[in-house]
């Protein structure tokens, strides 16, 4: 079973992601958070296989979450999402250790496919 944690400040997008990712055989969403502080503590407690992380959070940045999580637990695979999928954001995500960067408006299916590939290989 591949465990997934979602960090997204929009409840409607979180719900959409839960439905999308739990449609993957062998994948289970084990936690959700809407802000950075809550996310960091919950991710480090849950130690999921994968974190799907929004770049823009209400009070902070997903990059803060990525930095904090990877400094303690670098084995967790992090995929980042953004409505602003610009090249500088992509480069920063990669530099901080994200394994993928997806545009919320066009890449949900690509994200699902990647999670499905990981789940199938475990």
Backbone as JSON, one array per atom type, in Angstrom:
{
  "sequence": "XXXXXXXXXXXXXXXXXXXXXXXXXXXXXXXXXXXXXXXXXXXXXXXXXXXXXXXXXXXXXXXXXXXXXXXXXXXXXXXXXXXXXXXXXXXXXXXXXXXXXXXXXXXXXXXXXXXXXXXXXX",
  "N": [[0.85, -1.18, 0.0], [0.61, 2.16, -0.87], [1.17, 5.07, 0.82], [-0.24, 8.32, 1.03], [0.03, 11.8, 1.53], [-1.75, 14.83, 1.59], [-1.28, 18.27, 0.92], [-2.88, 21.12, 0.77], [-4.48, 24.2, 0.47], [-7.04, 24.71, -0.42], [-10.15, 23.42, 0.14], [-11.89, 22.22, -1.74], [-10.2, 21.48, -3.84], [-8.55, 19.72, -2.45], [-10.45, 17.68, -1.89], [-10.99, 16.84, -4.5], [-8.47, 15.85, -5.21], [-8.2, 13.74, -3.34], [-10.23, 11.97, -4.23], [-9.23, 11.43, -6.81], [-6.63, 10.32, -6.32], [-7.17, 8.18, -4.59], [-8.41, 6.54, -6.32], [-6.49, 5.07, -7.44], [-5.29, 1.84, -7.57], [-3.92, 0.33, -4.72], [-3.14, 2.65, -3.47], [-3.45, 5.02, -0.83], [-4.87, 7.78, 0.77], [-3.55, 9.16, 3.56], [-3.56, 11.36, 5.14], [-4.25, 14.89, 5.52], [-3.67, 18.39, 5.08], [-4.02, 21.93, 5.48], [-2.36, 24.05, 5.9], [1.05, 25.2, 6.38], [2.4, 24.77, 8.93], [0.76, 22.88, 10.25], [0.93, 20.88, 8.31], [3.69, 20.13, 8.23], [4.18, 19.02, 10.82], [2.26, 16.91, 10.8], [3.0, 15.38, 8.56], [5.58, 14.52, 9.26], [4.91, 12.98, 11.45], [3.27, 11.0, 10.31], [4.84, 9.9, 8.28], [4.52, 9.37, 5.36], [4.6, 7.66, 2.14], [4.44, 9.31, -0.07], [4.06, 12.8, -0.67], [1.78, 15.17, -1.71], [1.94, 18.38, -2.63], [0.94, 21.69, -2.42], [2.17, 24.67, -3.89], [1.5, 27.34, -3.22], [0.35, 28.3, -0.22], [-2.07, 29.34, 2.21], [-1.0, 30.87, 4.45], [1.68, 30.65, 4.04], [4.39, 29.11, 2.25], [4.57, 26.26, 0.12], [7.13, 25.5, -0.37], [8.47, 25.93, 2.02], [7.45, 23.84, 3.53], [8.39, 21.63, 2.06], [11.18, 21.98, 2.35], [11.46, 21.69, 5.17], [10.45, 19.07, 5.62], [12.13, 17.48, 3.98], [14.58, 17.93, 5.2], [14.46, 16.41, 7.46], [13.37, 13.93, 6.73], [14.34, 12.7, 4.05], [13.65, 10.59, 2.35], [10.98, 10.63, 1.69], [8.84, 10.99, -1.0], [8.11, 13.86, -2.79], [5.68, 15.58, -4.56], [4.94, 18.49, -6.25], [2.36, 20.95, -6.66], [0.9, 23.58, -8.61], [-0.82, 26.59, -9.49], [0.67, 28.32, -10.77], [2.74, 27.41, -12.67], [5.5, 28.06, -13.36], [8.8, 28.3, -14.8], [10.86, 29.2, -12.93], [9.67, 28.41, -10.44], [9.5, 25.65, -10.85], [12.24, 24.98, -11.03], [13.13, 25.72, -8.46], [11.64, 23.94, -6.87], [12.71, 21.5, -7.73], [15.39, 21.84, -6.96], [15.08, 21.84, -4.21], [14.35, 19.26, -3.74], [11.96, 18.1, -4.68], [10.21, 15.6, -6.53], [8.64, 15.91, -8.69], [6.74, 18.32, -10.55], [3.71, 19.86, -10.97], [1.14, 21.31, -12.96], [-1.81, 22.66, -11.77], [-4.0, 23.14, -13.37], [-3.77, 21.54, -15.62], [-2.43, 19.09, -15.18], [-3.41, 17.04, -13.47], [-4.11, 14.4, -14.19], [-1.63, 13.41, -15.06], [-0.25, 13.44, -12.63], [-1.76, 11.53, -11.2], [-1.18, 9.27, -12.8], [1.56, 8.98, -12.34], [1.61, 8.4, -9.59], [0.22, 6.0, -9.71], [2.05, 4.41, -11.14], [4.13, 4.28, -9.25], [2.8, 2.94, -7.17], [2.25, 0.49, -8.37], [4.79, -0.52, -8.64], [5.58, -1.16, -6.12]],
  "CA": [[0.0, 0.0, 0.0], [1.34, 3.42, -0.95], [0.49, 6.09, 1.63], [-0.14, 9.66, 0.44], [-0.41, 12.93, 2.35], [-2.06, 15.99, 0.75], [-1.19, 19.6, 1.51], [-3.58, 22.03, -0.15], [-5.33, 25.07, 1.29], [-8.41, 24.72, -0.94], [-10.87, 22.18, 0.49], [-12.46, 21.6, -2.94], [-9.11, 20.82, -4.57], [-8.18, 18.54, -1.64], [-11.45, 16.64, -2.14], [-10.75, 16.32, -5.86], [-7.25, 15.05, -5.17], [-8.5, 12.5, -2.62], [-10.96, 11.08, -5.15], [-8.33, 11.06, -7.89], [-5.54, 9.45, -5.87], [-7.69, 6.93, -4.03], [-8.85, 5.67, -7.42], [-5.31, 4.28, -7.81], [-5.16, 0.61, -6.77], [-2.73, 0.28, -3.89], [-2.82, 3.97, -2.91], [-4.38, 5.47, 0.19], [-4.59, 9.08, 1.36], [-3.48, 8.93, 5.01], [-3.64, 12.61, 5.86], [-4.45, 16.12, 4.77], [-3.44, 19.63, 5.83], [-4.27, 23.12, 4.7], [-1.34, 25.07, 6.14], [2.41, 24.67, 6.5], [2.74, 24.27, 10.26], [0.0, 21.64, 10.43], [1.45, 19.89, 7.36], [5.02, 19.63, 8.62], [4.02, 18.13, 11.97], [1.5, 15.71, 10.44], [3.79, 14.57, 7.62], [6.66, 13.86, 10.0], [4.3, 11.96, 12.3], [2.72, 9.92, 9.49], [5.89, 9.35, 7.42], [3.92, 8.75, 4.18], [5.48, 7.4, 1.0], [4.32, 10.41, -1.02], [3.36, 14.02, -0.29], [1.35, 16.04, -2.81], [2.12, 19.64, -1.92], [0.66, 22.93, -3.13], [3.2, 25.69, -3.73], [0.94, 28.52, -2.56], [-0.52, 28.02, 0.92], [-2.68, 30.58, 2.71], [-0.13, 31.65, 5.33], [3.1, 30.39, 3.79], [4.73, 28.5, 0.97], [4.86, 24.84, 0.11], [8.59, 25.32, -0.35], [8.84, 25.81, 3.44], [7.1, 22.47, 3.94], [9.34, 20.75, 1.38], [12.48, 22.16, 3.01], [11.4, 21.12, 6.51], [10.27, 17.62, 5.55], [13.32, 16.84, 3.43], [15.72, 18.01, 6.12], [14.3, 15.35, 8.46], [13.0, 12.65, 6.11], [14.54, 12.87, 2.6], [13.14, 9.47, 1.56], [9.59, 10.89, 1.29], [8.7, 11.55, -2.33], [7.24, 15.02, -2.8], [5.24, 16.13, -5.84], [4.38, 19.82, -6.01], [1.3, 21.44, -7.54], [0.76, 25.03, -8.59], [-1.51, 27.29, -10.57], [1.72, 29.15, -11.35], [3.77, 26.42, -13.0], [6.55, 28.73, -14.1], [10.1, 27.65, -14.74], [11.56, 29.43, -11.66], [9.09, 27.55, -9.41], [9.93, 24.27, -11.13], [13.66, 24.84, -10.66], [13.26, 25.76, -7.0], [11.11, 22.68, -6.36], [13.71, 20.45, -8.02], [16.57, 22.12, -6.14], [14.76, 21.49, -2.82], [14.15, 17.82, -3.62], [10.7, 17.57, -5.2], [10.42, 14.64, -7.62], [7.8, 16.3, -9.81], [6.06, 19.6, -10.41], [2.54, 19.73, -11.83], [0.22, 22.44, -13.11], [-3.14, 22.26, -11.3], [-5.02, 23.26, -14.42], [-3.6, 20.6, -16.74], [-1.6, 17.91, -14.91], [-3.91, 16.11, -12.46], [-4.01, 13.03, -14.7], [-0.2, 13.03, -15.03], [0.05, 13.14, -11.23], [-2.38, 10.23, -10.91], [-0.42, 8.23, -13.5], [2.84, 8.79, -11.65], [1.3, 7.7, -8.34], [-0.14, 4.62, -10.09], [3.3, 3.71, -11.46], [4.83, 4.0, -7.99], [2.04, 1.93, -6.42], [2.41, -0.78, -9.06], [6.15, -1.03, -8.49], [5.85, -1.52, -4.71]],
  "C": [[0.89, 1.24, 0.0], [0.56, 4.5, -0.19], [0.8, 7.48, 1.07], [-0.68, 10.69, 1.42], [-0.61, 14.12, 1.43], [-1.92, 17.28, 1.54], [-1.71, 20.59, 0.48], [-4.52, 22.89, 0.68], [-6.76, 25.19, 0.78], [-9.09, 23.39, -0.65], [-11.41, 21.48, -0.76], [-11.37, 20.9, -3.76], [-8.62, 19.61, -3.79], [-9.14, 17.39, -1.89], [-11.26, 16.01, -3.51], [-9.52, 15.43, -5.88], [-7.46, 13.73, -4.43], [-9.2, 11.51, -3.55], [-10.04, 10.55, -6.25], [-7.3, 10.03, -7.43], [-6.02, 8.15, -5.26], [-8.31, 6.04, -5.1], [-7.69, 4.81, -7.93], [-5.27, 3.03, -6.95], [-3.84, 0.63, -6.0], [-2.31, 1.62, -3.3], [-3.89, 4.36, -1.9], [-3.94, 6.83, 0.73], [-4.67, 8.91, 2.88], [-3.55, 10.21, 5.82], [-3.77, 13.78, 4.93], [-4.15, 17.29, 5.68], [-3.66, 20.8, 4.89], [-3.25, 24.22, 4.93], [0.0, 24.42, 6.46], [2.72, 24.07, 7.86], [2.05, 22.93, 10.54], [0.58, 20.53, 9.55], [2.77, 19.29, 7.83], [4.89, 18.63, 9.78], [3.33, 16.82, 11.59], [2.27, 14.8, 9.49], [4.88, 13.82, 8.39], [6.13, 12.82, 10.98], [3.85, 10.76, 11.48], [3.77, 9.2, 8.66], [5.3, 8.64, 6.19], [4.98, 8.46, 3.12], [5.57, 8.62, 0.09], [3.6, 11.58, -0.35], [3.03, 14.77, -1.58], [1.16, 17.41, -2.17], [1.87, 20.84, -2.83], [1.78, 23.93, -2.87], [2.7, 26.87, -2.91], [-0.02, 28.09, -1.46], [-0.97, 29.35, 1.51], [-1.71, 31.44, 3.52], [1.35, 31.49, 5.02], [3.27, 29.76, 2.42], [4.95, 26.99, 1.13], [6.35, 24.55, 0.11], [9.1, 25.22, 1.09], [8.58, 24.39, 3.94], [8.1, 21.49, 3.33], [10.69, 20.8, 2.07], [12.49, 21.47, 4.37], [11.29, 19.6, 6.49], [11.53, 16.94, 5.05], [14.54, 16.93, 4.34], [15.67, 16.91, 7.17], [14.12, 13.99, 7.81], [13.12, 12.74, 4.58], [14.0, 11.72, 1.75], [11.69, 9.68, 1.1], [9.59, 11.55, -0.08], [7.7, 12.69, -2.29], [6.97, 15.44, -4.24], [4.57, 17.46, -5.54], [3.36, 20.18, -7.09], [1.26, 22.95, -7.48], [-0.13, 25.49, -9.73], [-0.51, 28.16, -11.33], [2.91, 28.26, -11.69], [4.85, 27.04, -13.89], [7.89, 28.03, -13.9], [10.87, 27.96, -13.45], [11.0, 28.58, -10.51], [9.52, 26.1, -9.61], [11.38, 24.04, -10.7], [13.85, 24.84, -9.15], [12.76, 24.46, -6.38], [12.12, 21.55, -6.56], [14.93, 20.62, -7.13], [16.34, 21.7, -4.68], [14.42, 20.01, -2.64], [12.83, 17.27, -4.1], [10.99, 16.66, -6.39], [9.56, 14.96, -8.84], [7.1, 17.6, -9.5], [4.94, 19.64, -11.43], [1.69, 20.99, -11.81], [-1.18, 21.96, -12.73], [-4.18, 22.28, -12.42], [-4.91, 22.2, -15.5], [-3.01, 19.25, -16.37], [-2.14, 16.92, -13.88], [-3.8, 14.66, -12.94], [-2.57, 12.54, -14.73], [0.22, 12.67, -13.61], [-0.51, 11.78, -10.85], [-1.59, 9.1, -11.55], [0.9, 7.94, -12.81], [2.64, 8.04, -10.33], [0.96, 6.24, -8.64], [1.1, 3.81, -10.44], [4.07, 3.34, -10.21], [4.13, 2.88, -7.22], [2.22, 0.54, -7.06], [3.79, -1.39, -8.86], [6.48, -1.43, -7.06], [5.34, -2.89, -4.39]]
}
